[in-house]
PDB file as gemmi writes it, atoms N, CA and C in Angstrom:
CRYST1    1.000    1.000    1.000  90.00  90.00  90.00 P 1                      
ATOM      1  N   GLN A   1     236.360 157.717  74.643  1.00  0.00           N  
ATOM      2  CA  GLN A   1     236.913 156.391  74.901  1.00  0.00           C  
ATOM      3  C   GLN A   1     238.431 156.492  75.014  1.00  0.00           C  
ATOM      4  N   GLU A   2     238.959 155.793  76.026  1.00  0.00           N  
ATOM      5  CA  GLU A   2     240.387 155.845  76.252  1.00  0.00           C  
ATOM      6  C   GLU A   2     241.149 155.141  75.133  1.00  0.00           C  
ATOM      7  N   GLN A   3     242.385 155.609  74.894  1.00  0.00           N  
ATOM      8  CA  GLN A   3     243.227 154.962  73.903  1.00  0.00           C  
ATOM      9  C   GLN A   3     243.678 153.589  74.373  1.00  0.00           C  
ATOM     10  N   LEU A   4     244.055 153.491  75.648  1.00  0.00           N  
ATOM     11  CA  LEU A   4     244.530 152.231  76.212  1.00  0.00           C  
ATOM     12  C   LEU A   4     243.811 151.980  77.531  1.00  0.00           C  
ATOM     13  N   VAL A   5     243.295 150.786  77.712  1.00  0.00           N  
ATOM     14  CA  VAL A   5     242.546 150.433  78.912  1.00  0.00           C  
ATOM     15  C   VAL A   5     243.207 149.232  79.570  1.00  0.00           C  
ATOM     16  N   GLU A   6     243.663 149.436  80.801  1.00  0.00           N  
ATOM     17  CA  GLU A   6     244.384 148.385  81.513  1.00  0.00           C  
ATOM     18  C   GLU A   6     243.473 147.656  82.482  1.00  0.00           C  
ATOM     19  N   SER A   7     243.863 146.413  82.796  1.00  0.00           N  
ATOM     20  CA  SER A   7     243.169 145.635  83.816  1.00  0.00           C  
ATOM     21  C   SER A   7     244.125 144.575  84.353  1.00  0.00           C  
ATOM     22  N   GLY A   8     243.772 143.999  85.505  1.00  0.00           N  
ATOM     23  CA  GLY A   8     244.504 142.855  86.011  1.00  0.00           C  
ATOM     24  C   GLY A   8     245.360 143.088  87.238  1.00  0.00           C  
ATOM     25  N   GLY A   9     245.470 144.317  87.697  1.00  0.00           N  
ATOM     26  CA  GLY A   9     246.270 144.552  88.890  1.00  0.00           C  
ATOM     27  C   GLY A   9     245.573 144.024  90.129  1.00  0.00           C  
ATOM     28  N   GLY A  10     246.282 144.077  91.267  1.00  0.00           N  
ATOM     29  CA  GLY A  10     245.687 143.626  92.516  1.00  0.00           C  
ATOM     30  C   GLY A  10     246.723 143.348  93.568  1.00  0.00           C  
ATOM     31  N   LEU A  11     246.271 142.679  94.620  1.00  0.00           N  
ATOM     32  CA  LEU A  11     247.126 142.313  95.753  1.00  0.00           C  
ATOM     33  C   LEU A  11     247.427 140.825  95.678  1.00  0.00           C  
ATOM     34  N   VAL A  12     248.698 140.471  95.794  1.00  0.00           N  
ATOM     35  CA  VAL A  12     249.104 139.082  95.683  1.00  0.00           C  
ATOM     36  C   VAL A  12     250.250 138.831  96.661  1.00  0.00           C  
ATOM     37  N   PRO A  13     250.332 137.637  97.271  1.00  0.00           N  
ATOM     38  CA  PRO A  13     251.457 137.354  98.156  1.00  0.00           C  
ATOM     39  C   PRO A  13     252.739 137.123  97.370  1.00  0.00           C  
ATOM     40  N   ALA A  14     253.856 137.312  98.028  1.00  0.00           N  
ATOM     41  CA  ALA A  14     255.151 137.061  97.394  1.00  0.00           C  
ATOM     42  C   ALA A  14     255.196 135.625  96.868  1.00  0.00           C  
ATOM     43  N   GLY A  15     255.735 135.483  95.673  1.00  0.00           N  
ATOM     44  CA  GLY A  15     255.773 134.184  95.017  1.00  0.00           C  
ATOM     45  C   GLY A  15     254.585 133.910  94.120  1.00  0.00           C  
ATOM     46  N   GLY A  16     253.585 134.761  94.205  1.00  0.00           N  
ATOM     47  CA  GLY A  16     252.384 134.580  93.404  1.00  0.00           C  
ATOM     48  C   GLY A  16     252.523 135.127  91.997  1.00  0.00           C  
ATOM     49  N   SER A  17     251.410 135.078  91.268  1.00  0.00           N  
ATOM     50  CA  SER A  17     251.384 135.494  89.865  1.00  0.00           C  
ATOM     51  C   SER A  17     250.208 136.428  89.596  1.00  0.00           C  
ATOM     52  N   LEU A  18     250.394 137.267  88.611  1.00  0.00           N  
ATOM     53  CA  LEU A  18     249.326 138.124  88.101  1.00  0.00           C  
ATOM     54  C   LEU A  18     249.521 138.269  86.600  1.00  0.00           C  
ATOM     55  N   ARG A  19     248.427 138.516  85.890  1.00  0.00           N  
ATOM     56  CA  ARG A  19     248.527 138.846  84.475  1.00  0.00           C  
ATOM     57  C   ARG A  19     247.831 140.170  84.227  1.00  0.00           C  
ATOM     58  N   LEU A  20     248.594 141.105  83.707  1.00  0.00           N  
ATOM     59  CA  LEU A  20     248.045 142.403  83.325  1.00  0.00           C  
ATOM     60  C   LEU A  20     247.654 142.370  81.858  1.00  0.00           C  
ATOM     61  N   SER A  21     246.585 143.106  81.545  1.00  0.00           N  
ATOM     62  CA  SER A  21     246.130 143.239  80.165  1.00  0.00           C  
ATOM     63  C   SER A  21     245.962 144.713  79.836  1.00  0.00           C  
ATOM     64  N   CYS A  22     246.133 145.028  78.581  1.00  0.00           N  
ATOM     65  CA  CYS A  22     245.957 146.407  78.135  1.00  0.00           C  
ATOM     66  C   CYS A  22     245.394 146.348  76.717  1.00  0.00           C  
ATOM     67  N   LYS A  23     244.202 146.889  76.551  1.00  0.00           N  
ATOM     68  CA  LYS A  23     243.533 146.841  75.261  1.00  0.00           C  
ATOM     69  C   LYS A  23     243.470 148.222  74.641  1.00  0.00           C  
ATOM     70  N   ALA A  24     243.571 148.238  73.315  1.00  0.00           N  
ATOM     71  CA  ALA A  24     243.474 149.490  72.559  1.00  0.00           C  
ATOM     72  C   ALA A  24     242.172 149.470  71.763  1.00  0.00           C  
ATOM     73  N   PRO A  25     241.057 149.820  72.384  1.00  0.00           N  
ATOM     74  CA  PRO A  25     239.751 149.658  71.743  1.00  0.00           C  
ATOM     75  C   PRO A  25     239.543 150.523  70.511  1.00  0.00           C  
ATOM     76  N   ARG A  26     240.279 151.631  70.424  1.00  0.00           N  
ATOM     77  CA  ARG A  26     240.070 152.534  69.301  1.00  0.00           C  
ATOM     78  C   ARG A  26     240.888 152.142  68.071  1.00  0.00           C  
ATOM     79  N   ASN A  27     241.850 151.245  68.255  1.00  0.00           N  
ATOM     80  CA  ASN A  27     242.679 150.846  67.117  1.00  0.00           C  
ATOM     81  C   ASN A  27     241.938 149.860  66.220  1.00  0.00           C  
ATOM     82  N   ILE A  28     242.280 149.894  64.937  1.00  0.00           N  
ATOM     83  CA  ILE A  28     241.905 148.799  64.058  1.00  0.00           C  
ATOM     84  C   ILE A  28     243.085 147.839  64.014  1.00  0.00           C  
ATOM     85  N   PHE A  29     242.860 146.632  63.567  1.00  0.00           N  
ATOM     86  CA  PHE A  29     243.869 145.572  63.624  1.00  0.00           C  
ATOM     87  C   PHE A  29     245.181 146.003  62.978  1.00  0.00           C  
ATOM     88  N   SER A  30     245.113 146.564  61.789  1.00  0.00           N  
ATOM     89  CA  SER A  30     246.335 146.890  61.052  1.00  0.00           C  
ATOM     90  C   SER A  30     247.144 147.973  61.747  1.00  0.00           C  
ATOM     91  N   VAL A  31     246.449 148.903  62.353  1.00  0.00           N  
ATOM     92  CA  VAL A  31     247.146 149.973  63.070  1.00  0.00           C  
ATOM     93  C   VAL A  31     247.815 149.421  64.313  1.00  0.00           C  
ATOM     94  N   PHE A  32     247.076 148.654  65.098  1.00  0.00           N  
ATOM     95  CA  PHE A  32     247.638 148.081  66.332  1.00  0.00           C  
ATOM     96  C   PHE A  32     248.852 147.227  66.016  1.00  0.00           C  
ATOM     97  N   SER A  33     248.779 146.425  64.975  1.00  0.00           N  
ATOM     98  CA  SER A  33     249.859 145.504  64.634  1.00  0.00           C  
ATOM     99  C   SER A  33     251.165 146.217  64.328  1.00  0.00           C  
ATOM    100  N   ALA A  34     251.073 147.450  63.888  1.00  0.00           N  
ATOM    101  CA  ALA A  34     252.268 148.191  63.483  1.00  0.00           C  
ATOM    102  C   ALA A  34     252.915 148.978  64.618  1.00  0.00           C  
ATOM    103  N   THR A  35     252.338 148.925  65.789  1.00  0.00           N  
ATOM    104  CA  THR A  35     252.875 149.711  66.904  1.00  0.00           C  
ATOM    105  C   THR A  35     253.779 148.874  67.793  1.00  0.00           C  
ATOM    106  N   ASP A  36     254.715 149.563  68.447  1.00  0.00           N  
ATOM    107  CA  ASP A  36     255.545 148.940  69.476  1.00  0.00           C  
ATOM    108  C   ASP A  36     254.859 149.144  70.824  1.00  0.00           C  
ATOM    109  N   LEU A  37     254.952 148.155  71.683  1.00  0.00           N  
ATOM    110  CA  LEU A  37     254.225 148.169  72.953  1.00  0.00           C  
ATOM    111  C   LEU A  37     255.170 147.905  74.108  1.00  0.00           C  
ATOM    112  N   ALA A  38     254.799 148.378  75.263  1.00  0.00           N  
ATOM    113  CA  ALA A  38     255.668 148.189  76.418  1.00  0.00           C  
ATOM    114  C   ALA A  38     254.869 148.312  77.712  1.00  0.00           C  
ATOM    115  N   TRP A  39     255.475 147.790  78.768  1.00  0.00           N  
ATOM    116  CA  TRP A  39     254.975 147.986  80.124  1.00  0.00           C  
ATOM    117  C   TRP A  39     256.045 148.733  80.919  1.00  0.00           C  
ATOM    118  N   TYR A  40     255.610 149.738  81.656  1.00  0.00           N  
ATOM    119  CA  TYR A  40     256.443 150.484  82.576  1.00  0.00           C  
ATOM    120  C   TYR A  40     255.846 150.352  83.978  1.00  0.00           C  
ATOM    121  N   ARG A  41     256.645 150.722  84.967  1.00  0.00           N  
ATOM    122  CA  ARG A  41     256.122 150.794  86.324  1.00  0.00           C  
ATOM    123  C   ARG A  41     256.723 151.977  87.057  1.00  0.00           C  
ATOM    124  N   GLN A  42     255.998 152.408  88.075  1.00  0.00           N  
ATOM    125  CA  GLN A  42     256.439 153.579  88.828  1.00  0.00           C  
ATOM    126  C   GLN A  42     256.032 153.437  90.284  1.00  0.00           C  
ATOM    127  N   THR A  43     256.965 153.782  91.166  1.00  0.00           N  
ATOM    128  CA  THR A  43     256.690 153.849  92.596  1.00  0.00           C  
ATOM    129  C   THR A  43     256.821 155.301  93.045  1.00  0.00           C  
ATOM    130  N   PRO A  44     256.212 155.655  94.170  1.00  0.00           N  
ATOM    131  CA  PRO A  44     256.235 157.059  94.610  1.00  0.00           C  
ATOM    132  C   PRO A  44     257.656 157.588  94.754  1.00  0.00           C  
ATOM    133  N   GLY A  45     257.878 158.756  94.196  1.00  0.00           N  
ATOM    134  CA  GLY A  45     259.170 159.408  94.324  1.00  0.00           C  
ATOM    135  C   GLY A  45     260.224 158.927  93.345  1.00  0.00           C  
ATOM    136  N   LYS A  46     259.852 157.979  92.494  1.00  0.00           N  
ATOM    137  CA  LYS A  46     260.818 157.454  91.524  1.00  0.00           C  
ATOM    138  C   LYS A  46     260.318 157.697  90.107  1.00  0.00           C  
ATOM    139  N   GLU A  47     261.257 157.656  89.172  1.00  0.00           N  
ATOM    140  CA  GLU A  47     260.888 157.814  87.773  1.00  0.00           C  
ATOM    141  C   GLU A  47     260.246 156.531  87.252  1.00  0.00           C  
ATOM    142  N   ARG A  48     259.434 156.714  86.235  1.00  0.00           N  
ATOM    143  CA  ARG A  48     258.827 155.555  85.586  1.00  0.00           C  
ATOM    144  C   ARG A  48     259.930 154.754  84.892  1.00  0.00           C  
ATOM    145  N   GLU A  49     259.919 153.432  85.088  1.00  0.00           N  
ATOM    146  CA  GLU A  49     260.967 152.602  84.506  1.00  0.00           C  
ATOM    147  C   GLU A  49     260.378 151.562  83.565  1.00  0.00           C  
ATOM    148  N   LEU A  50     261.138 151.239  82.537  1.00  0.00           N  
ATOM    149  CA  LEU A  50     260.725 150.228  81.583  1.00  0.00           C  
ATOM    150  C   LEU A  50     260.823 148.850  82.209  1.00  0.00           C  
ATOM    151  N   VAL A  51     259.760 148.075  82.077  1.00  0.00           N  
ATOM    152  CA  VAL A  51     259.741 146.701  82.575  1.00  0.00           C  
ATOM    153  C   VAL A  51     259.995 145.722  81.434  1.00  0.00           C  
ATOM    154  N   ALA A  52     259.240 145.879  80.353  1.00  0.00           N  
ATOM    155  CA  ALA A  52     259.361 144.979  79.206  1.00  0.00           C  
ATOM    156  C   ALA A  52     258.784 145.657  77.982  1.00  0.00           C  
ATOM    157  N   SER A  53     259.296 145.272  76.819  1.00  0.00           N  
ATOM    158  CA  SER A  53     258.785 145.832  75.573  1.00  0.00           C  
ATOM    159  C   SER A  53     258.680 144.746  74.523  1.00  0.00           C  
ATOM    160  N   ILE A  54     257.818 144.992  73.542  1.00  0.00           N  
ATOM    161  CA  ILE A  54     257.663 144.070  72.414  1.00  0.00           C  
ATOM    162  C   ILE A  54     257.391 144.894  71.173  1.00  0.00           C  
ATOM    163  N   THR A  55     258.178 144.666  70.137  1.00  0.00           N  
ATOM    164  CA  THR A  55     258.024 145.443  68.921  1.00  0.00           C  
ATOM    165  C   THR A  55     256.914 144.863  68.040  1.00  0.00           C  
ATOM    166  N   SER A  56     256.657 145.559  66.952  1.00  0.00           N  
ATOM    167  CA  SER A  56     255.665 145.060  65.996  1.00  0.00           C  
ATOM    168  C   SER A  56     256.129 143.743  65.382  1.00  0.00           C  
ATOM    169  N   ASP A  57     257.437 143.516  65.374  1.00  0.00           N  
ATOM    170  CA  ASP A  57     257.987 142.247  64.877  1.00  0.00           C  
ATOM    171  C   ASP A  57     258.093 141.196  65.974  1.00  0.00           C  
ATOM    172  N   ARG A  58     257.589 141.532  67.154  1.00  0.00           N  
ATOM    173  CA  ARG A  58     257.571 140.616  68.311  1.00  0.00           C  
ATOM    174  C   ARG A  58     258.932 140.381  68.937  1.00  0.00           C  
ATOM    175  N   ASP A  59     259.877 141.282  68.696  1.00  0.00           N  
ATOM    176  CA  ASP A  59     261.135 141.244  69.443  1.00  0.00           C  
ATOM    177  C   ASP A  59     260.853 141.765  70.851  1.00  0.00           C  
ATOM    178  N   THR A  60     261.375 141.070  71.840  1.00  0.00           N  
ATOM    179  CA  THR A  60     261.106 141.440  73.223  1.00  0.00           C  
ATOM    180  C   THR A  60     262.367 141.874  73.946  1.00  0.00           C  
ATOM    181  N   ASN A  61     262.157 142.667  74.992  1.00  0.00           N  
ATOM    182  CA  ASN A  61     263.257 143.158  75.813  1.00  0.00           C  
ATOM    183  C   ASN A  61     262.742 143.271  77.243  1.00  0.00           C  
ATOM    184  N   TYR A  62     263.578 142.901  78.211  1.00  0.00           N  
ATOM    185  CA  TYR A  62     263.180 142.932  79.619  1.00  0.00           C  
ATOM    186  C   TYR A  62     264.228 143.648  80.457  1.00  0.00           C  
ATOM    187  N   SER A  63     263.765 144.297  81.509  1.00  0.00           N  
ATOM    188  CA  SER A  63     264.709 144.831  82.476  1.00  0.00           C  
ATOM    189  C   SER A  63     265.338 143.663  83.230  1.00  0.00           C  
ATOM    190  N   ASP A  64     266.537 143.875  83.705  1.00  0.00           N  
ATOM    191  CA  ASP A  64     267.240 142.801  84.420  1.00  0.00           C  
ATOM    192  C   ASP A  64     266.471 142.340  85.645  1.00  0.00           C  
ATOM    193  N   SER A  65     265.740 143.243  86.262  1.00  0.00           N  
ATOM    194  CA  SER A  65     265.052 142.909  87.511  1.00  0.00           C  
ATOM    195  C   SER A  65     263.875 141.953  87.314  1.00  0.00           C  
ATOM    196  N   VAL A  66     263.363 141.828  86.088  1.00  0.00           N  
ATOM    197  CA  VAL A  66     262.210 140.958  85.857  1.00  0.00           C  
ATOM    198  C   VAL A  66     262.517 139.814  84.906  1.00  0.00           C  
ATOM    199  N   LYS A  67     263.704 139.811  84.334  1.00  0.00           N  
ATOM    200  CA  LYS A  67     264.058 138.795  83.348  1.00  0.00           C  
ATOM    201  C   LYS A  67     263.934 137.399  83.965  1.00  0.00           C  
ATOM    202  N   GLY A  68     263.254 136.514  83.245  1.00  0.00           N  
ATOM    203  CA  GLY A  68     263.054 135.156  83.734  1.00  0.00           C  
ATOM    204  C   GLY A  68     261.806 134.992  84.577  1.00  0.00           C  
ATOM    205  N   ARG A  69     261.194 136.087  84.989  1.00  0.00           N  
ATOM    206  CA  ARG A  69     259.973 136.011  85.813  1.00  0.00           C  
ATOM    207  C   ARG A  69     258.747 136.564  85.083  1.00  0.00           C  
ATOM    208  N   PHE A  70     258.958 137.598  84.262  1.00  0.00           N  
ATOM    209  CA  PHE A  70     257.854 138.247  83.556  1.00  0.00           C  
ATOM    210  C   PHE A  70     257.925 137.892  82.065  1.00  0.00           C  
ATOM    211  N   THR A  71     256.743 137.842  81.444  1.00  0.00           N  
ATOM    212  CA  THR A  71     256.665 137.596  80.012  1.00  0.00           C  
ATOM    213  C   THR A  71     255.696 138.586  79.379  1.00  0.00           C  
ATOM    214  N   ILE A  72     256.174 139.298  78.380  1.00  0.00           N  
ATOM    215  CA  ILE A  72     255.326 140.216  77.640  1.00  0.00           C  
ATOM    216  C   ILE A  72     254.869 139.535  76.358  1.00  0.00           C  
ATOM    217  N   SER A  73     253.627 139.778  75.987  1.00  0.00           N  
ATOM    218  CA  SER A  73     253.100 139.203  74.749  1.00  0.00           C  
ATOM    219  C   SER A  73     252.039 140.133  74.181  1.00  0.00           C  
ATOM    220  N   ARG A  74     251.686 139.864  72.945  1.00  0.00           N  
ATOM    221  CA  ARG A  74     250.660 140.678  72.291  1.00  0.00           C  
ATOM    222  C   ARG A  74     249.747 139.777  71.471  1.00  0.00           C  
ATOM    223  N   ASP A  75     248.493 140.153  71.423  1.00  0.00           N  
ATOM    224  CA  ASP A  75     247.514 139.477  70.571  1.00  0.00           C  
ATOM    225  C   ASP A  75     246.932 140.554  69.673  1.00  0.00           C  
ATOM    226  N   ASN A  76     247.437 140.620  68.461  1.00  0.00           N  
ATOM    227  CA  ASN A  76     247.006 141.696  67.566  1.00  0.00           C  
ATOM    228  C   ASN A  76     245.536 141.572  67.194  1.00  0.00           C  
ATOM    229  N   SER A  77     245.036 140.341  67.116  1.00  0.00           N  
ATOM    230  CA  SER A  77     243.629 140.166  66.756  1.00  0.00           C  
ATOM    231  C   SER A  77     242.701 140.714  67.833  1.00  0.00           C  
ATOM    232  N   ARG A  78     243.170 140.721  69.061  1.00  0.00           N  
ATOM    233  CA  ARG A  78     242.388 141.275  70.178  1.00  0.00           C  
ATOM    234  C   ARG A  78     242.834 142.690  70.534  1.00  0.00           C  
ATOM    235  N   LYS A  79     243.845 143.195  69.831  1.00  0.00           N  
ATOM    236  CA  LYS A  79     244.371 144.549  70.083  1.00  0.00           C  
ATOM    237  C   LYS A  79     244.746 144.688  71.553  1.00  0.00           C  
ATOM    238  N   THR A  80     245.451 143.690  72.047  1.00  0.00           N  
ATOM    239  CA  THR A  80     245.742 143.620  73.480  1.00  0.00           C  
ATOM    240  C   THR A  80     247.191 143.244  73.717  1.00  0.00           C  
ATOM    241  N   ILE A  81     247.766 143.837  74.748  1.00  0.00           N  
ATOM    242  CA  ILE A  81     249.104 143.495  75.214  1.00  0.00           C  
ATOM    243  C   ILE A  81     248.962 142.894  76.612  1.00  0.00           C  
ATOM    244  N   TYR A  82     249.816 141.921  76.916  1.00  0.00           N  
ATOM    245  CA  TYR A  82     249.769 141.247  78.209  1.00  0.00           C  
ATOM    246  C   TYR A  82     251.121 141.319  78.908  1.00  0.00           C  
ATOM    247  N   LEU A  83     251.069 141.224  80.234  1.00  0.00           N  
ATOM    248  CA  LEU A  83     252.283 141.040  81.021  1.00  0.00           C  
ATOM    249  C   LEU A  83     251.995 139.956  82.043  1.00  0.00           C  
ATOM    250  N   GLN A  84     252.563 138.791  81.825  1.00  0.00           N  
ATOM    251  CA  GLN A  84     252.451 137.698  82.776  1.00  0.00           C  
ATOM    252  C   GLN A  84     253.569 137.842  83.791  1.00  0.00           C  
ATOM    253  N   MET A  85     253.210 137.958  85.056  1.00  0.00           N  
ATOM    254  CA  MET A  85     254.189 138.189  86.118  1.00  0.00           C  
ATOM    255  C   MET A  85     254.158 137.005  87.072  1.00  0.00           C  
ATOM    256  N   ASN A  86     255.253 136.285  87.140  1.00  0.00           N  
ATOM    257  CA  ASN A  86     255.386 135.136  88.030  1.00  0.00           C  
ATOM    258  C   ASN A  86     256.455 135.397  89.086  1.00  0.00           C  
ATOM    259  N   SER A  87     256.434 134.580  90.115  1.00  0.00           N  
ATOM    260  CA  SER A  87     257.430 134.702  91.200  1.00  0.00           C  
ATOM    261  C   SER A  87     257.546 136.149  91.675  1.00  0.00           C  
ATOM    262  N   LEU A  88     256.420 136.753  91.934  1.00  0.00           N  
ATOM    263  CA  LEU A  88     256.411 138.174  92.296  1.00  0.00           C  
ATOM    264  C   LEU A  88     257.103 138.408  93.627  1.00  0.00           C  
ATOM    265  N   LYS A  89     257.747 139.561  93.711  1.00  0.00           N  
ATOM    266  CA  LYS A  89     258.485 139.970  94.904  1.00  0.00           C  
ATOM    267  C   LYS A  89     257.891 141.276  95.429  1.00  0.00           C  
ATOM    268  N   PRO A  90     258.077 141.560  96.704  1.00  0.00           N  
ATOM    269  CA  PRO A  90     257.566 142.836  97.237  1.00  0.00           C  
ATOM    270  C   PRO A  90     258.097 144.050  96.465  1.00  0.00           C  
ATOM    271  N   GLU A  91     259.321 143.951  95.953  1.00  0.00           N  
ATOM    272  CA  GLU A  91     259.886 145.084  95.203  1.00  0.00           C  
ATOM    273  C   GLU A  91     259.247 145.272  93.829  1.00  0.00           C  
ATOM    274  N   ASP A  92     258.376 144.357  93.423  1.00  0.00           N  
ATOM    275  CA  ASP A  92     257.619 144.547  92.194  1.00  0.00           C  
ATOM    276  C   ASP A  92     256.393 145.435  92.414  1.00  0.00           C  
ATOM    277  N   THR A  93     256.118 145.763  93.663  1.00  0.00           N  
ATOM    278  CA  THR A  93     254.988 146.628  93.971  1.00  0.00           C  
ATOM    279  C   THR A  93     255.148 147.980  93.287  1.00  0.00           C  
ATOM    280  N   ALA A  94     254.141 148.374  92.523  1.00  0.00           N  
ATOM    281  CA  ALA A  94     254.209 149.620  91.753  1.00  0.00           C  
ATOM    282  C   ALA A  94     252.888 149.816  91.013  1.00  0.00           C  
ATOM    283  N   VAL A  95     252.752 150.981  90.415  1.00  0.00           N  
ATOM    284  CA  VAL A  95     251.691 151.196  89.434  1.00  0.00           C  
ATOM    285  C   VAL A  95     252.279 150.853  88.071  1.00  0.00           C  
ATOM    286  N   TYR A  96     251.594 149.989  87.362  1.00  0.00           N  
ATOM    287  CA  TYR A  96     252.065 149.525  86.053  1.00  0.00           C  
ATOM    288  C   TYR A  96     251.285 150.228  84.950  1.00  0.00           C  
ATOM    289  N   TYR A  97     252.016 150.695  83.944  1.00  0.00           N  
ATOM    290  CA  TYR A  97     251.428 151.424  82.828  1.00  0.00           C  
ATOM    291  C   TYR A  97     251.772 150.736  81.517  1.00  0.00           C  
ATOM    292  N   CYS A  98     250.799 150.596  80.645  1.00  0.00           N  
ATOM    293  CA  CYS A  98     251.115 150.134  79.302  1.00  0.00           C  
ATOM    294  C   CYS A  98     251.379 151.352  78.419  1.00  0.00           C  
ATOM    295  N   ASN A  99     252.164 151.102  77.394  1.00  0.00           N  
ATOM    296  CA  ASN A  99     252.624 152.170  76.511  1.00  0.00           C  
ATOM    297  C   ASN A  99     252.535 151.698  75.074  1.00  0.00           C  
ATOM    298  N   GLN A 100     252.082 152.582  74.209  1.00  0.00           N  
ATOM    299  CA  GLN A 100     251.976 152.252  72.791  1.00  0.00           C  
ATOM    300  C   GLN A 100     252.649 153.366  71.989  1.00  0.00           C  
ATOM    301  N   ARG A 101     253.552 152.957  71.090  1.00  0.00           N  
ATOM    302  CA  ARG A 101     254.260 153.950  70.280  1.00  0.00           C  
ATOM    303  C   ARG A 101     254.059 153.648  68.805  1.00  0.00           C  
ATOM    304  N   TYR A 102     253.590 154.677  68.086  1.00  0.00           N  
ATOM    305  CA  TYR A 102     253.366 154.560  66.658  1.00  0.00           C  
ATOM    306  C   TYR A 102     254.658 154.846  65.892  1.00  0.00           C  
ATOM    307  N   ARG A 103     254.670 154.518  64.631  1.00  0.00           N  
ATOM    308  CA  ARG A 103     255.852 154.736  63.800  1.00  0.00           C  
ATOM    309  C   ARG A 103     256.155 156.219  63.631  1.00  0.00           C  
ATOM    310  N   ASP A 104     255.135 157.066  63.757  1.00  0.00           N  
ATOM    311  CA  ASP A 104     255.388 158.511  63.655  1.00  0.00           C  
ATOM    312  C   ASP A 104     255.753 159.101  65.018  1.00  0.00           C  
ATOM    313  N   SER A 105     256.043 158.252  65.987  1.00  0.00           N  
ATOM    314  CA  SER A 105     256.500 158.608  67.333  1.00  0.00           C  
ATOM    315  C   SER A 105     255.408 159.073  68.274  1.00  0.00           C  
ATOM    316  N   ARG A 106     254.154 159.101  67.827  1.00  0.00           N  
ATOM    317  CA  ARG A 106     253.084 159.371  68.787  1.00  0.00           C  
ATOM    318  C   ARG A 106     253.100 158.274  69.850  1.00  0.00           C  
ATOM    319  N   THR A 107     252.900 158.703  71.101  1.00  0.00           N  
ATOM    320  CA  THR A 107     252.962 157.768  72.225  1.00  0.00           C  
ATOM    321  C   THR A 107     251.733 157.930  73.102  1.00  0.00           C  
ATOM    322  N   TYR A 108     251.177 156.817  73.539  1.00  0.00           N  
ATOM    323  CA  TYR A 108     250.017 156.835  74.426  1.00  0.00           C  
ATOM    324  C   TYR A 108     250.295 155.961  75.648  1.00  0.00           C  
ATOM    325  N   TRP A 109     249.636 156.339  76.754  1.00  0.00           N  
ATOM    326  CA  TRP A 109     249.781 155.616  78.013  1.00  0.00           C  
ATOM    327  C   TRP A 109     248.426 155.130  78.513  1.00  0.00           C  
ATOM    328  N   GLY A 110     248.454 153.984  79.173  1.00  0.00           N  
ATOM    329  CA  GLY A 110     247.273 153.540  79.890  1.00  0.00           C  
ATOM    330  C   GLY A 110     247.101 154.339  81.168  1.00  0.00           C  
ATOM    331  N   GLN A 111     245.994 154.079  81.865  1.00  0.00           N  
ATOM    332  CA  GLN A 111     245.676 154.848  83.064  1.00  0.00           C  
ATOM    333  C   GLN A 111     246.449 154.360  84.282  1.00  0.00           C  
ATOM    334  N   GLY A 112     247.074 153.210  84.174  1.00  0.00           N  
ATOM    335  CA  GLY A 112     247.837 152.648  85.285  1.00  0.00           C  
ATOM    336  C   GLY A 112     247.001 151.676  86.102  1.00  0.00           C  
ATOM    337  N   THR A 113     247.642 150.620  86.562  1.00  0.00           N  
ATOM    338  CA  THR A 113     246.977 149.644  87.423  1.00  0.00           C  
ATOM    339  C   THR A 113     247.930 149.282  88.573  1.00  0.00           C  
ATOM    340  N   GLN A 114     247.398 149.266  89.774  1.00  0.00           N  
ATOM    341  CA  GLN A 114     248.222 149.028  90.961  1.00  0.00           C  
ATOM    342  C   GLN A 114     248.484 147.540  91.146  1.00  0.00           C  
ATOM    343  N   VAL A 115     249.755 147.212  91.343  1.00  0.00           N  
ATOM    344  CA  VAL A 115     250.166 145.854  91.713  1.00  0.00           C  
ATOM    345  C   VAL A 115     250.840 145.948  93.073  1.00  0.00           C  
ATOM    346  N   THR A 116     250.325 145.194  94.031  1.00  0.00           N  
ATOM    347  CA  THR A 116     250.884 145.177  95.374  1.00  0.00           C  
ATOM    348  C   THR A 116     251.236 143.743  95.745  1.00  0.00           C  
ATOM    349  N   VAL A 117     252.504 143.530  96.107  1.00  0.00           N  
ATOM    350  CA  VAL A 117     252.981 142.205  96.480  1.00  0.00           C  
ATOM    351  C   VAL A 117     253.316 142.235  97.965  1.00  0.00           C  
ATOM    352  N   SER A 118     252.618 141.419  98.721  1.00  0.00           N  
ATOM    353  CA  SER A 118     252.831 141.400 100.175  1.00  0.00           C  
ATOM    354  C   SER A 118     253.923 140.400 100.530  1.00  0.00           C  
ATOM    355  N   SER A 119     254.675 140.752 101.568  1.00  0.00           N  
ATOM    356  CA  SER A 119     255.786 139.870 101.991  1.00  0.00           C  
ATOM    357  C   SER A 119     255.324 138.847 103.002  1.00  0.00           C  
TER     358      SER A 119                                                      
END                                                                             
């Protein structure tokens, strides 16, 4: 069983919305709650970049390119992280990856989900 399972990607016109989800089925509630979570994205030929992050204390951080349009959240009871993406632009097209980091610095990645925004 995968550590992180993503869903929610797809094709959407510019100006549209999508919500990505990432579940950690192997975690128990207390373990998941103590981890920091994030969403990254990557396009061909470029490095993976941080989109948004949320700590175990629910402090959030966003890249300048998505600030005001994307919202990261977590539901510890469901062991799930979300990325609500509004006002999507063609430049948001990428493979999106969720990331989970434990206090001992172990890091896990989701399998990636494709988001394509048409102009």
